PDB file of N, CA and C in Angstrom:
ATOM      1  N   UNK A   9     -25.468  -6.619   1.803  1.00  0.00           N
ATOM      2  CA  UNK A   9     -24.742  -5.866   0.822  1.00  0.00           C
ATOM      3  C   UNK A   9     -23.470  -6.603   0.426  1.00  0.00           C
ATOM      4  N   UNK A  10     -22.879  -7.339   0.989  1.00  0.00           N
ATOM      5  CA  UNK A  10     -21.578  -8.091   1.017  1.00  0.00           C
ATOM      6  C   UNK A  10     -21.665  -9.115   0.219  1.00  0.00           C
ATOM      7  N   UNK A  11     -23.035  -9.879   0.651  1.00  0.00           N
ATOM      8  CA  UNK A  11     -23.178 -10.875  -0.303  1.00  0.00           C
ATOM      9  C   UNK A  11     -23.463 -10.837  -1.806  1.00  0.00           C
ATOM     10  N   UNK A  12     -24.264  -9.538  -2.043  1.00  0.00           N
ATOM     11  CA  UNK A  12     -24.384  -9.035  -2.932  1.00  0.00           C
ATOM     12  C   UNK A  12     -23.237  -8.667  -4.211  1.00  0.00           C
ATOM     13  N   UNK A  13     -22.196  -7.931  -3.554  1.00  0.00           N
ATOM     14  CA  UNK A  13     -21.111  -7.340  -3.557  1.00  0.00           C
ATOM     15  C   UNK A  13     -20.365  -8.750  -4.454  1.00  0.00           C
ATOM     16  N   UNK A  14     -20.163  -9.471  -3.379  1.00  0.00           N
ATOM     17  CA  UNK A  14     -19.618 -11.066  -4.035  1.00  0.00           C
ATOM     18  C   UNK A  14     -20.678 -11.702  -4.828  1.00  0.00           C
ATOM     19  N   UNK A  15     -21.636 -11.423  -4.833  1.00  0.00           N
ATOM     20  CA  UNK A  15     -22.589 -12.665  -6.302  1.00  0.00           C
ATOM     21  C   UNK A  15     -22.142 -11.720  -7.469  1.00  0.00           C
ATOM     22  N   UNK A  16     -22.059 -10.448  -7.529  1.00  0.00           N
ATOM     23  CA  UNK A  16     -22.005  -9.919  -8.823  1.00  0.00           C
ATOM     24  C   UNK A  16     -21.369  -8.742  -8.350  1.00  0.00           C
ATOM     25  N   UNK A  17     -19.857  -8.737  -8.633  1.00  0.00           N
ATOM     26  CA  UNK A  17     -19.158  -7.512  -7.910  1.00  0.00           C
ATOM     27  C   UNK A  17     -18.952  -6.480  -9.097  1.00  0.00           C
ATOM     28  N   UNK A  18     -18.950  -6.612 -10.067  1.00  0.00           N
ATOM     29  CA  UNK A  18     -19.234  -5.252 -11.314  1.00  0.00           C
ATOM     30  C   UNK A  18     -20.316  -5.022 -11.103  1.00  0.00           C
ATOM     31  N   UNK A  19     -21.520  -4.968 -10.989  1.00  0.00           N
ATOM     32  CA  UNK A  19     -22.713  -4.553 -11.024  1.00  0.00           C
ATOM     33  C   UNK A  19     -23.058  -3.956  -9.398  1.00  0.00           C
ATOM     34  N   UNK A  20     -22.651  -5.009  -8.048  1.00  0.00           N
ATOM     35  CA  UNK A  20     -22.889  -4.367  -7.066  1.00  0.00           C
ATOM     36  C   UNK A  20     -22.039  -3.233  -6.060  1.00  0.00           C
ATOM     37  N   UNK A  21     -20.873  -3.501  -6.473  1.00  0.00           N
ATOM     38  CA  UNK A  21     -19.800  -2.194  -5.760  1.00  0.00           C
ATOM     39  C   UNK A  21     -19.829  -1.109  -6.293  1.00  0.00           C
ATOM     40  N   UNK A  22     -20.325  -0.350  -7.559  1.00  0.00           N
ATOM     41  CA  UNK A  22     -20.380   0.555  -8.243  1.00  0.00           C
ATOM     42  C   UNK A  22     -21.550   1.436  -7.552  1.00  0.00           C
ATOM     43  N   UNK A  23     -22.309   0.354  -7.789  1.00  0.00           N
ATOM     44  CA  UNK A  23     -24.033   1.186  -6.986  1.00  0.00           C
ATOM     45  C   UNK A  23     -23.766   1.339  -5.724  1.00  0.00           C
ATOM     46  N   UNK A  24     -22.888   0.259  -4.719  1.00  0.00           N
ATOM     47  CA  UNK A  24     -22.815   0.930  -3.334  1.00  0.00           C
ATOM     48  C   UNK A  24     -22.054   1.951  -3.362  1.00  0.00           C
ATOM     49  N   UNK A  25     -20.880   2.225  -4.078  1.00  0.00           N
ATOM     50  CA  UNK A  25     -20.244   3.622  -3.654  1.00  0.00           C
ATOM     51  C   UNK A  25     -20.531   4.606  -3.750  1.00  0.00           C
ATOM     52  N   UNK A  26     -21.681   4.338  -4.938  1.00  0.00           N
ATOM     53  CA  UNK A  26     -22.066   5.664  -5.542  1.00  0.00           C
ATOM     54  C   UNK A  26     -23.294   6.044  -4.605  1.00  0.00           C
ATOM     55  N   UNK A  27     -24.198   4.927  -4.264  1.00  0.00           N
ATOM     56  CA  UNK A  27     -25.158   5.026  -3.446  1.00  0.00           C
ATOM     57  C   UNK A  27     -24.626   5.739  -1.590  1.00  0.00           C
ATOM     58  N   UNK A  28     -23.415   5.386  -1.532  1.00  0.00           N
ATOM     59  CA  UNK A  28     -22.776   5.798  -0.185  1.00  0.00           C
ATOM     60  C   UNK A  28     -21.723   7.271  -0.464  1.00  0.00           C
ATOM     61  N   UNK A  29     -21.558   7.339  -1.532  1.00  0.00           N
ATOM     62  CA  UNK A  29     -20.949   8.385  -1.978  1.00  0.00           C
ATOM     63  C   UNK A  29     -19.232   8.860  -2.097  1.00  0.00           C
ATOM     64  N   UNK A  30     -18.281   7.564  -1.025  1.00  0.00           N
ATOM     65  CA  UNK A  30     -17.422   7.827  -1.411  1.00  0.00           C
ATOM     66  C   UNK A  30     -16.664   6.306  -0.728  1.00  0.00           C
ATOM     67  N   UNK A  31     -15.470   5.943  -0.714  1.00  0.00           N
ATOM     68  CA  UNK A  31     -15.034   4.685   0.317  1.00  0.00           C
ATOM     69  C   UNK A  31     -15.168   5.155   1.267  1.00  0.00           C
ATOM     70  N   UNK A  32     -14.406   6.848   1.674  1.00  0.00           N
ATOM     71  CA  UNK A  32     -14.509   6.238   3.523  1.00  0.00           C
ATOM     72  C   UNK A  32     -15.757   6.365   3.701  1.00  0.00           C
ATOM     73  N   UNK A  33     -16.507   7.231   3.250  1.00  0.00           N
ATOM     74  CA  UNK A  33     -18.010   7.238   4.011  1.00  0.00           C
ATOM     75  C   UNK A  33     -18.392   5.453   4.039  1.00  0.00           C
ATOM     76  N   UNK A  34     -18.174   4.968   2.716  1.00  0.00           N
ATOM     77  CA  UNK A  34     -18.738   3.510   3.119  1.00  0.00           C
ATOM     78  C   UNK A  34     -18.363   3.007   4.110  1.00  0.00           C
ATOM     79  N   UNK A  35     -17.145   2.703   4.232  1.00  0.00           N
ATOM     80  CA  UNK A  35     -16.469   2.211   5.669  1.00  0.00           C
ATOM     81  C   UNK A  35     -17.042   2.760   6.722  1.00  0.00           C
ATOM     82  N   UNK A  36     -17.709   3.730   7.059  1.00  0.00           N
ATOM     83  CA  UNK A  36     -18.393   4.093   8.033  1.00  0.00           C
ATOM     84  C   UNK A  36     -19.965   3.340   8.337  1.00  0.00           C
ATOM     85  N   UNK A  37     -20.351   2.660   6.893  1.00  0.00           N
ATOM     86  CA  UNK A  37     -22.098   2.379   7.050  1.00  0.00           C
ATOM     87  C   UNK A  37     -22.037   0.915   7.850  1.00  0.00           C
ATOM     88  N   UNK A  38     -20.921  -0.176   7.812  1.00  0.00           N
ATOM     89  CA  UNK A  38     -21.410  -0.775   8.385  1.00  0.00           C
ATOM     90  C   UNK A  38     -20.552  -0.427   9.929  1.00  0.00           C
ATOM     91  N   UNK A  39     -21.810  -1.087  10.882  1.00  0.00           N
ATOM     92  CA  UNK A  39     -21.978  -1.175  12.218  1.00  0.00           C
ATOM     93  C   UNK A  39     -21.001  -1.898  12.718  1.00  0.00           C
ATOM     94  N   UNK A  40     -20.751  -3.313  12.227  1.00  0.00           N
ATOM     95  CA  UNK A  40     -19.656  -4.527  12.381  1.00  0.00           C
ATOM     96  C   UNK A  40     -18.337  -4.209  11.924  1.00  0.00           C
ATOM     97  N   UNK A  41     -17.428  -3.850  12.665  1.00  0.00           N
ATOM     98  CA  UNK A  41     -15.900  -3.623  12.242  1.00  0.00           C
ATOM     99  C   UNK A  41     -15.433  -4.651  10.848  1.00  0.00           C
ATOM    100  N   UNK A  42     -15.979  -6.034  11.186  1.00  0.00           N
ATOM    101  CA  UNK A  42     -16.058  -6.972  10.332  1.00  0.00           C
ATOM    102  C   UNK A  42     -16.116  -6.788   9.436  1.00  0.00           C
ATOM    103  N   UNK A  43     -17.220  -6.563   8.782  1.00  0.00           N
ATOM    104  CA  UNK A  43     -17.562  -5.757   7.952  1.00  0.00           C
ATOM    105  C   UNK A  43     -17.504  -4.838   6.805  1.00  0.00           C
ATOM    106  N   UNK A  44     -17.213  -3.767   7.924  1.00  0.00           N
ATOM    107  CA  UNK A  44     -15.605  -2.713   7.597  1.00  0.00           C
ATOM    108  C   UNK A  44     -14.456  -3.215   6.551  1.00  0.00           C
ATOM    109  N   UNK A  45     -14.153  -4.154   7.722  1.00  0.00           N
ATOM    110  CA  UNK A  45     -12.456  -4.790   6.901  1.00  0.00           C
ATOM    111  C   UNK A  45     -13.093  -5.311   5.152  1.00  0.00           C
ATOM    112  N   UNK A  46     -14.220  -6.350   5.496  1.00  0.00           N
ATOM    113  CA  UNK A  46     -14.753  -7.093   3.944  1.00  0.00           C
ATOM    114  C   UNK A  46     -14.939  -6.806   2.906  1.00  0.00           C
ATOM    115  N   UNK A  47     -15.644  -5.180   3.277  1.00  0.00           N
ATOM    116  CA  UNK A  47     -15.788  -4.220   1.862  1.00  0.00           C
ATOM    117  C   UNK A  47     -14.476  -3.319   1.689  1.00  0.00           C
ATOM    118  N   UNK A  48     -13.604  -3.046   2.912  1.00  0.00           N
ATOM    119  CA  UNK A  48     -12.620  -2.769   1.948  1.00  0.00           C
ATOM    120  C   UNK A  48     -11.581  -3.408   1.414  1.00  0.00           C
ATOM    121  N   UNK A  49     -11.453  -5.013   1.832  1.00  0.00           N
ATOM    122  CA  UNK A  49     -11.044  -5.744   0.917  1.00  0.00           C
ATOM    123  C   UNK A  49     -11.299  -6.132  -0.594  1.00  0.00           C
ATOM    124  N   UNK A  50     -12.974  -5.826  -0.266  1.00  0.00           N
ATOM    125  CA  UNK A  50     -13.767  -5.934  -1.689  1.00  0.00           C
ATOM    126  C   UNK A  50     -13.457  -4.976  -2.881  1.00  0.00           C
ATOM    127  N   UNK A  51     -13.221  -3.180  -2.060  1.00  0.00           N
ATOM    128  CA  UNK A  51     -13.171  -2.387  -2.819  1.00  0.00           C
ATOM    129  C   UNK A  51     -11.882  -2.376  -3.090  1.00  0.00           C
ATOM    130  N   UNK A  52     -10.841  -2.321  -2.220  1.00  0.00           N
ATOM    131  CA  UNK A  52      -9.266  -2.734  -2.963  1.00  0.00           C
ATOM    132  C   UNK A  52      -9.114  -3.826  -3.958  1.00  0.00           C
ATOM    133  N   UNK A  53      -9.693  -4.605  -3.994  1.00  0.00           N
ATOM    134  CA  UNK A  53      -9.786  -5.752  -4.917  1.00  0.00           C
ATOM    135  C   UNK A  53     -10.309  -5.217  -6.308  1.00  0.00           C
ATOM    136  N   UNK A  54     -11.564  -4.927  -6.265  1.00  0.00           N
ATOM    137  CA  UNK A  54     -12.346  -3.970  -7.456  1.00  0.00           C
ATOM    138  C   UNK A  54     -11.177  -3.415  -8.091  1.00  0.00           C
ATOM    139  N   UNK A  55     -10.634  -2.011  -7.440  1.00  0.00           N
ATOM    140  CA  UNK A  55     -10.129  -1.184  -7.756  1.00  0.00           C
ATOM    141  C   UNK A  55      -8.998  -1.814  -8.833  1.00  0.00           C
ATOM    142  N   UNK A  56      -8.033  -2.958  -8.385  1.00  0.00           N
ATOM    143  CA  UNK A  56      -7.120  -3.772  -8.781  1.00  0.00           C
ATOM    144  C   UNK A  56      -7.502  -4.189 -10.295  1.00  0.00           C
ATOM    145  N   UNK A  57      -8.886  -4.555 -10.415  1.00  0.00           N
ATOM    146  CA  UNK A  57      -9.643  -5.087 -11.039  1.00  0.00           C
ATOM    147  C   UNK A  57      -9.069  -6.668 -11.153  1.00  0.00           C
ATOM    148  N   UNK A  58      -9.236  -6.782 -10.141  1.00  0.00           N
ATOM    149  CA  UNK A  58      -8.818  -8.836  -9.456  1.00  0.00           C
ATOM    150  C   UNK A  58      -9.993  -9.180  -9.358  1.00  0.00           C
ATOM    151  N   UNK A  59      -9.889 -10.601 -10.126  1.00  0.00           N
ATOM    152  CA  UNK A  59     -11.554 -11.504  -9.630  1.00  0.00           C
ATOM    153  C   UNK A  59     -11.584 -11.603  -7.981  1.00  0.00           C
ATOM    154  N   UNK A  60     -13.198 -11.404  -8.310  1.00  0.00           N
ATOM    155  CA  UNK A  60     -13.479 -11.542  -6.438  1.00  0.00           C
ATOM    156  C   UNK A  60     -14.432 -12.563  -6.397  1.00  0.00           C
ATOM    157  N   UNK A  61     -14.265 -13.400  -5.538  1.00  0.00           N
ATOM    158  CA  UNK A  61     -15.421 -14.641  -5.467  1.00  0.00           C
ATOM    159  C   UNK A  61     -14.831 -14.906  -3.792  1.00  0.00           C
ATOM    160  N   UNK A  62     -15.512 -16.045  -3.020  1.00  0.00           N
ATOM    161  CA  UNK A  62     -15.175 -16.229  -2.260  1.00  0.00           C
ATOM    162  C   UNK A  62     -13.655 -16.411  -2.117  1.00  0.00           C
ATOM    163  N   UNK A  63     -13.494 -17.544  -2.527  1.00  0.00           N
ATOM    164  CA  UNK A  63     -12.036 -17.873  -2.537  1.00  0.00           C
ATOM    165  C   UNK A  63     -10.944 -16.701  -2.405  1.00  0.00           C
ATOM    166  N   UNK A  64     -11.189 -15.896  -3.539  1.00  0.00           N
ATOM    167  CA  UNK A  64      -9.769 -14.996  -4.099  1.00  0.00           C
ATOM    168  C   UNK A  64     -10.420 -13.681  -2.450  1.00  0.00           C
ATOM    169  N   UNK A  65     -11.460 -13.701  -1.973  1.00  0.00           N
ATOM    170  CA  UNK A  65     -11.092 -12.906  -0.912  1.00  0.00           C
ATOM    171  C   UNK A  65     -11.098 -13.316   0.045  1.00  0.00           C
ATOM    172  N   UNK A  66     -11.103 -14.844   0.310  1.00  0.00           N
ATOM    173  CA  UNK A  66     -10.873 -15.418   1.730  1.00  0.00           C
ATOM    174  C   UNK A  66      -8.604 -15.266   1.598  1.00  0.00           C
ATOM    175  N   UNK A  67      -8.265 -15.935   0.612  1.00  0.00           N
ATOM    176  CA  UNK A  67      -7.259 -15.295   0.499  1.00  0.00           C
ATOM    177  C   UNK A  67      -6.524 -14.111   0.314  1.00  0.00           C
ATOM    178  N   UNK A  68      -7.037 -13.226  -0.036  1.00  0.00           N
ATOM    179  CA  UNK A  68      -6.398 -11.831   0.101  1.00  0.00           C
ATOM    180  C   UNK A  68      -6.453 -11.435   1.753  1.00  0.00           C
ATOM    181  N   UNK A  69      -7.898 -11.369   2.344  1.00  0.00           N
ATOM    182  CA  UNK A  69      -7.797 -11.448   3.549  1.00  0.00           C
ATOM    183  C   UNK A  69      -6.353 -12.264   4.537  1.00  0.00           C
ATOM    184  N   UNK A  70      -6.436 -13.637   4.458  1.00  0.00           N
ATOM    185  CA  UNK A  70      -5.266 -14.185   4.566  1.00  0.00           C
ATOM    186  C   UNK A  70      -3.786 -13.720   4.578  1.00  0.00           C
ATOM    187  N   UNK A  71      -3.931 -13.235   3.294  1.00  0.00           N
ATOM    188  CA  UNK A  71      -2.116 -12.888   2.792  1.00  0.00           C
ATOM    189  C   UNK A  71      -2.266 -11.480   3.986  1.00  0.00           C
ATOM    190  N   UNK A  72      -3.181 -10.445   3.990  1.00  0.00           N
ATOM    191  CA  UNK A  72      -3.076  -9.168   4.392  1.00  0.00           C
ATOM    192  C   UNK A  72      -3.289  -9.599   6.492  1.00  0.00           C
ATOM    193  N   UNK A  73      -3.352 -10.830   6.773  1.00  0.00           N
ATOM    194  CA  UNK A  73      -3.189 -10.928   8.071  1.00  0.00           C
ATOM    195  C   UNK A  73      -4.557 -10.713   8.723  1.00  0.00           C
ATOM    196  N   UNK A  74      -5.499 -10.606   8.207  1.00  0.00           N
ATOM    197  CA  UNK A  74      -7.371  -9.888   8.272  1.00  0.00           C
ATOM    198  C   UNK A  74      -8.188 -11.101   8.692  1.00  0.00           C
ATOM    199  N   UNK A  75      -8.131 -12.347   8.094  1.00  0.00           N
ATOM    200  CA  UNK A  75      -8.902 -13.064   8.084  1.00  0.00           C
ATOM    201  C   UNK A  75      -9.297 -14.170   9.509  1.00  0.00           C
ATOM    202  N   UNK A  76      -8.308 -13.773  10.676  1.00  0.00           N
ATOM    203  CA  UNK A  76      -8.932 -14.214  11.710  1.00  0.00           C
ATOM    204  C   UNK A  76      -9.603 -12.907  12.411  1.00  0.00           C
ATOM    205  N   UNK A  77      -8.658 -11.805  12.199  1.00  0.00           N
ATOM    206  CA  UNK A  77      -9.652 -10.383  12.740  1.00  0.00           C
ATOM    207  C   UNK A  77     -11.516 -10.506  12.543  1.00  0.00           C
ATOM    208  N   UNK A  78     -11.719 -10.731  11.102  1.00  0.00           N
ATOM    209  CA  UNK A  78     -13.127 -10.813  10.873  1.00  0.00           C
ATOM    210  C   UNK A  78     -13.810 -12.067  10.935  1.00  0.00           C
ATOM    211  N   UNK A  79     -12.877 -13.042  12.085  1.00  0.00           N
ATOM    212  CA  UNK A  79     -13.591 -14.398  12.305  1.00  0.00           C
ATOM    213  C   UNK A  79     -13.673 -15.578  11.335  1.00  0.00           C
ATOM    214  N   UNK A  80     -12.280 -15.361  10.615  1.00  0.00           N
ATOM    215  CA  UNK A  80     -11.598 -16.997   9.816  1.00  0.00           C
ATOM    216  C   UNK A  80     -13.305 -17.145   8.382  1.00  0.00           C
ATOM    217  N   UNK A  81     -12.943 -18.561   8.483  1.00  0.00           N
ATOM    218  CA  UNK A  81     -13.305 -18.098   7.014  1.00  0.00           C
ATOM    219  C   UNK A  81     -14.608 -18.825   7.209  1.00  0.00           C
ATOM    220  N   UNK A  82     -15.005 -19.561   8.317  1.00  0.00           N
ATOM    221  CA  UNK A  82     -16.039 -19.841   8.742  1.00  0.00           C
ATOM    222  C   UNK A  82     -17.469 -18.612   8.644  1.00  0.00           C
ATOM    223  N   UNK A  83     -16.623 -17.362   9.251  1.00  0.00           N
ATOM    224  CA  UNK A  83     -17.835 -16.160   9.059  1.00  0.00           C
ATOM    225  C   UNK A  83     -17.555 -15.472   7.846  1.00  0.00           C
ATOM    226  N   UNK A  84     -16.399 -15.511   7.089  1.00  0.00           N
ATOM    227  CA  UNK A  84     -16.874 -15.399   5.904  1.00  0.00           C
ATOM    228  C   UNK A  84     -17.690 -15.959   4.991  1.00  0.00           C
ATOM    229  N   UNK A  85     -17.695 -16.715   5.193  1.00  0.00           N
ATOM    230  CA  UNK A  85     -18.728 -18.102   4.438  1.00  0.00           C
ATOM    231  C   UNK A  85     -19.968 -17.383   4.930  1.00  0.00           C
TER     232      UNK A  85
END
């Protein structure tokens, strides 16, 4: 879903929220805390309406102190 999310984030974050029904419930679907943190970086980002591609969320992660929590940018990749 993440990857998804990042190949085409207008088209795929819309259908997951709506498909999950709200943010926190999403934050609850994945299993991996990891995870957790990625989509709601993704969805704060959305919301902003900031380009999201790898880059612009390996750095937001970064600036917000996140990105060794969910294992540097190696497991983001």
């Amino acid at each position: 879903m993440l990857g998804a999310i990042l190949q085409k984030p207008a088209d795929a974050l819309p259908e997951v929220l709506t498909e999950l029904h709200s943010k926190s419930q999403a934050k609850l679907a994945f299993y991996d805390l990891r995870h957790a943190t990625i989509f709601g970086v993704l969805v704060e980002m959305y919301e902003a309406q900031q380009h999201m591609d790898l880059v612009t969320v390996h750095q937001r992660l970064k600036d917000l102190g996140l990105l060794e929590s969910i294992g540097g940018v190696s497991y983001l990749t």
